[in-house]
Short mmCIF file of C-alpha atoms in Angstrom, two decimals:
data_model
loop_
_atom_site.label_atom_id
_atom_site.label_comp_id
_atom_site.label_asym_id
_atom_site.label_seq_id
_atom_site.Cartn_x
_atom_site.Cartn_y
_atom_site.Cartn_z
CA GLY A 1 -7.94 6.43 4.16
CA GLU A 2 -8.72 4.83 0.82
CA PRO A 3 -5.69 6.29 -1.06
CA ALA A 4 -3.26 4.94 1.57
CA LYS A 5 -4.91 1.52 1.36
CA GLU A 6 -4.70 1.41 -2.44
CA VAL A 7 -1.02 2.40 -2.42
CA MET A 8 -0.27 -0.32 0.16
CA ARG A 9 -2.27 -2.83 -1.92
CA TYR A 10 0.31 -2.36 -4.71
CA TYR A 11 3.03 -3.65 -2.36
CA LEU A 12 0.78 -6.52 -1.26
CA LYS A 13 0.34 -7.57 -4.89
CA GLN A 14 4.10 -7.50 -5.53
CA ALA A 15 4.34 -10.43 -3.10
CA ASN A 16 1.41 -12.42 -4.56
CA ALA A 17 2.24 -15.90 -5.89
CA ARG A 18 -0.18 -15.67 -8.84
CA LEU A 19 1.24 -12.33 -9.96
CA LYS A 20 4.77 -13.71 -9.63
CA TYR A 21 3.86 -16.84 -11.60
CA ASP A 22 2.18 -14.72 -14.31
CA ARG A 23 5.35 -12.54 -14.42
CA ILE A 24 3.42 -9.42 -13.45
CA SER A 25 5.49 -9.00 -10.28
CA GLU A 26 9.24 -8.86 -10.80
CA ALA A 27 10.04 -8.82 -7.07
CA LYS A 28 12.07 -11.65 -5.58
CA PRO A 29 12.74 -12.50 -1.91
CA GLY A 30 15.58 -10.29 -0.70
CA ASP A 31 14.69 -7.45 -3.11
CA SER A 32 13.74 -4.00 -1.89
CA VAL A 33 10.19 -3.16 -2.96
CA GLN A 34 10.74 0.54 -2.23
CA SER A 35 12.76 2.89 -4.39
CA GLY A 36 13.62 5.76 -2.06
CA GLU A 37 16.33 5.56 0.56
CA SER A 38 14.60 7.99 2.93
CA GLY A 39 11.25 7.63 4.64
CA ASP A 40 9.59 4.72 6.37
CA LYS A 41 10.23 1.13 5.41
CA ILE A 42 7.07 -0.88 4.84
CA THR A 43 6.29 -4.01 6.86
CA LEU A 44 3.25 -5.88 5.53
CA GLU A 45 1.51 -9.06 6.63
CA VAL A 46 -1.31 -11.10 5.15
CA VAL A 47 -3.68 -12.03 7.98
CA PRO A 48 -6.66 -14.38 8.08
CA GLU A 49 -8.54 -12.26 10.61
CA LEU A 50 -8.91 -8.56 11.30
CA GLU A 51 -11.35 -7.67 14.05
CA GLY A 52 -14.42 -6.16 12.39
CA SER A 53 -13.44 -7.16 8.84
CA TYR A 54 -16.10 -9.09 6.94
CA PHE A 55 -13.25 -10.54 4.82
CA SER A 56 -12.03 -12.59 7.81
CA LEU A 57 -12.29 -16.30 7.06
CA PRO A 58 -10.63 -19.37 8.58
CA PHE A 59 -10.57 -21.24 5.23
CA ASP A 60 -10.35 -20.17 1.57
CA ASN A 61 -12.48 -21.48 -1.33
CA ASP A 62 -10.13 -24.47 -1.73
CA GLY A 63 -10.77 -25.48 1.88
CA PHE A 64 -7.20 -24.49 2.81
CA LEU A 65 -6.65 -23.21 6.36
CA ILE A 66 -5.61 -19.58 5.88
CA GLY A 67 -2.33 -18.59 7.52
CA LYS A 68 -0.67 -15.37 8.62
CA ARG A 69 2.62 -14.42 6.97
CA THR A 70 4.96 -11.43 6.95
CA VAL A 71 5.61 -10.87 3.26
CA ILE A 72 7.46 -7.53 3.36
CA GLU A 73 9.70 -6.55 6.26
CA ASN A 74 11.43 -3.17 6.47
CA GLY A 75 10.90 -2.65 2.73
CA ILE A 76 12.35 -6.06 1.74
CA LEU A 77 10.28 -8.83 0.16
CA LYS A 78 10.60 -11.82 2.52
CA ASN A 79 7.98 -14.25 1.24
CA TYR A 80 5.30 -14.68 -1.37
CA TRP A 81 1.73 -15.41 -0.35
CA GLY A 82 -1.00 -17.17 -2.27
CA ASP A 83 -3.52 -19.91 -2.74
CA ILE A 84 -2.55 -23.58 -2.89
CA LYS A 85 -2.44 -23.71 -6.72
CA TYR A 86 -0.01 -20.84 -7.37
CA SER A 87 2.03 -21.54 -4.25
CA HIS A 88 2.52 -25.09 -5.56
CA TYR A 89 3.62 -23.72 -8.95
CA LEU A 90 6.29 -21.60 -7.19
CA GLY A 91 7.28 -24.33 -4.76
CA ILE A 92 6.41 -22.31 -1.65
CA GLU A 93 4.32 -23.00 1.43
CA PRO A 94 0.79 -21.66 0.73
CA THR A 95 -1.00 -19.18 2.96
CA GLY A 96 -4.35 -19.76 1.30
CA ALA A 97 -6.23 -17.04 -0.55
CA VAL A 98 -5.94 -14.46 2.22
CA LEU A 99 -8.25 -11.45 1.89
CA ASN A 100 -6.96 -9.22 4.72
CA PHE A 101 -3.66 -7.41 5.06
CA SER A 102 -1.97 -5.35 7.73
CA VAL A 103 0.73 -2.67 7.38
CA GLY A 104 2.87 -1.41 10.25
CA HIS A 105 2.54 2.20 11.36
CA GLY A 106 5.06 4.84 10.41
CA SER A 107 7.28 7.37 12.14
CA LEU A 108 5.26 10.59 11.69
CA SER A 109 1.93 11.70 13.07
CA ILE A 110 -0.50 13.32 10.65
CA ASP A 111 0.14 16.66 12.41
CA GLU A 112 3.89 16.24 11.82
CA MET A 113 3.25 15.49 8.13
CA ARG A 114 1.30 18.75 7.87
CA LYS A 115 4.15 20.97 9.12
CA ALA A 116 6.15 21.08 5.85
CA ASP A 117 4.90 22.58 2.56
CA HIS A 118 2.55 20.03 1.05
CA LEU A 119 -0.59 19.18 -0.88
CA GLU A 120 -2.97 17.12 1.25
CA VAL A 121 -5.58 15.38 -0.87
CA THR A 122 -8.56 14.50 1.31
CA HIS A 123 -10.80 13.20 -1.50
CA PHE A 124 -9.91 11.72 -4.87
CA SER A 125 -12.58 11.02 -7.47
CA ALA A 126 -10.71 7.75 -8.01
CA VAL A 127 -7.29 6.36 -7.17
CA ASP A 128 -5.75 4.04 -9.74
CA VAL A 129 -2.61 2.05 -9.03
CA ASP A 130 -1.37 -0.24 -11.81
CA GLU A 131 -0.27 -3.52 -10.20
CA THR A 132 2.16 -4.21 -13.04
CA THR A 133 4.04 -0.92 -13.39
CA GLY A 134 3.32 0.82 -10.10
CA ASP A 135 2.00 3.84 -11.99
CA PHE A 136 -0.29 5.88 -9.78
CA GLY A 137 -2.91 8.47 -10.63
CA GLY A 138 -5.80 10.23 -9.04
CA GLU A 139 -8.04 13.18 -9.84
CA ILE A 140 -8.23 15.64 -6.96
CA ARG A 141 -11.78 16.20 -5.79
CA LEU A 142 -10.78 18.13 -2.65
CA GLY A 143 -7.41 18.95 -1.21
CA TRP A 144 -5.50 21.52 0.77
CA TYR A 145 -2.27 23.20 -0.28
CA PHE A 146 -0.08 24.45 2.56
CA ASP A 147 2.74 26.84 1.61
CA GLY A 148 4.24 27.06 5.08
CA SER A 149 1.91 29.75 6.36
CA GLU A 150 -1.48 29.51 4.66
CA ARG A 151 -3.81 26.59 3.90
CA ILE A 152 -5.66 26.94 0.57
CA ALA A 153 -8.50 24.72 -0.71
CA VAL A 154 -7.77 22.90 -4.00
CA THR A 155 -10.24 21.22 -6.36
CA GLY A 156 -9.50 19.70 -9.75
CA GLY A 157 -6.10 18.70 -11.05
CA SER A 158 -4.41 15.36 -10.66
CA VAL A 159 -1.60 13.56 -8.90
CA THR A 160 0.47 11.05 -10.90
CA GLY A 161 3.71 9.16 -10.56
CA SER A 162 5.26 5.74 -10.17
CA LEU A 163 5.48 3.89 -6.88
CA ARG A 164 8.69 2.31 -8.22
CA GLU A 165 10.37 5.72 -8.51
CA LEU A 166 9.38 7.57 -5.34
CA GLU A 167 11.87 9.77 -3.54
CA SER A 168 10.35 8.77 -0.19
CA ILE A 169 7.19 7.52 1.47
CA TYR A 170 6.22 8.23 5.06
CA LEU A 171 3.49 6.34 6.88
CA SER A 172 1.37 7.90 9.62
CA LYS A 173 1.59 6.74 13.22
CA GLU A 174 -2.21 6.73 13.24
CA THR A 175 -3.79 3.53 11.95
CA GLU A 176 -7.28 2.43 10.95
CA LEU A 177 -9.31 -0.60 9.96
CA ASP A 178 -10.86 -0.18 6.50
CA GLU A 179 -12.58 -3.40 5.39
CA ASP A 180 -9.69 -5.73 4.43
CA TYR A 181 -6.92 -3.30 5.49
CA TYR A 182 -5.40 -2.38 8.83
CA GLY A 183 -2.65 0.18 8.56
CA PRO A 184 -1.66 3.84 8.34
CA VAL A 185 -4.48 6.35 7.87
CA SER A 186 -2.28 8.64 5.78
CA ILE A 187 0.89 8.55 3.76
CA ALA A 188 3.19 11.37 2.68
CA ILE A 189 4.88 10.82 -0.67
CA GLU A 190 7.69 12.77 -2.32
CA GLY A 191 8.26 12.35 -6.04
CA LEU A 192 4.74 12.55 -7.49
CA LYS A 193 3.68 15.00 -10.22
CA ILE A 194 0.88 17.46 -9.52
CA SER A 195 -1.01 19.12 -12.37
CA GLY A 196 -3.84 21.64 -12.41
CA GLU A 197 -4.36 25.16 -11.19
#
């Protein structure tokens, strides 16, 4: 859903040529973009076309033919992506201003994610991910707490943390198309702070 997409968008932006040029992204090719040793390793591509996405375009606003590129593979930054201007500044082959991205599926089904004690947030009032720091926050509109035997509805409270300091992240096997994103429907994260009653 939307929270999974916004978390994955942070990793997409870490590989963006403009953000690298502006020194917002500190990631370099060969660096791990994930902090935790356990969990799924992210593989992310920028893609010119996703079936059903109204962001699919053959050319960007500069008239550049948009290309597909794997930018993160198994949690490691492989390449930057970007428009012709910022790619030129970095001395890399441009992809064009790609608007779609795709993330590989993970190792756990949503049902498998639900077996352990967890808080499943089904609706946030908003999800904010800072592209510079990786700080993450969301106010819980509706969620479910599972203590191993009972599922309890939760409203209010918040989830916060830093995507740079996660213990682990697991991606669902199930995938979806959501506008400019094709990737896991759900993610399970260890290392976030939960507040509220």
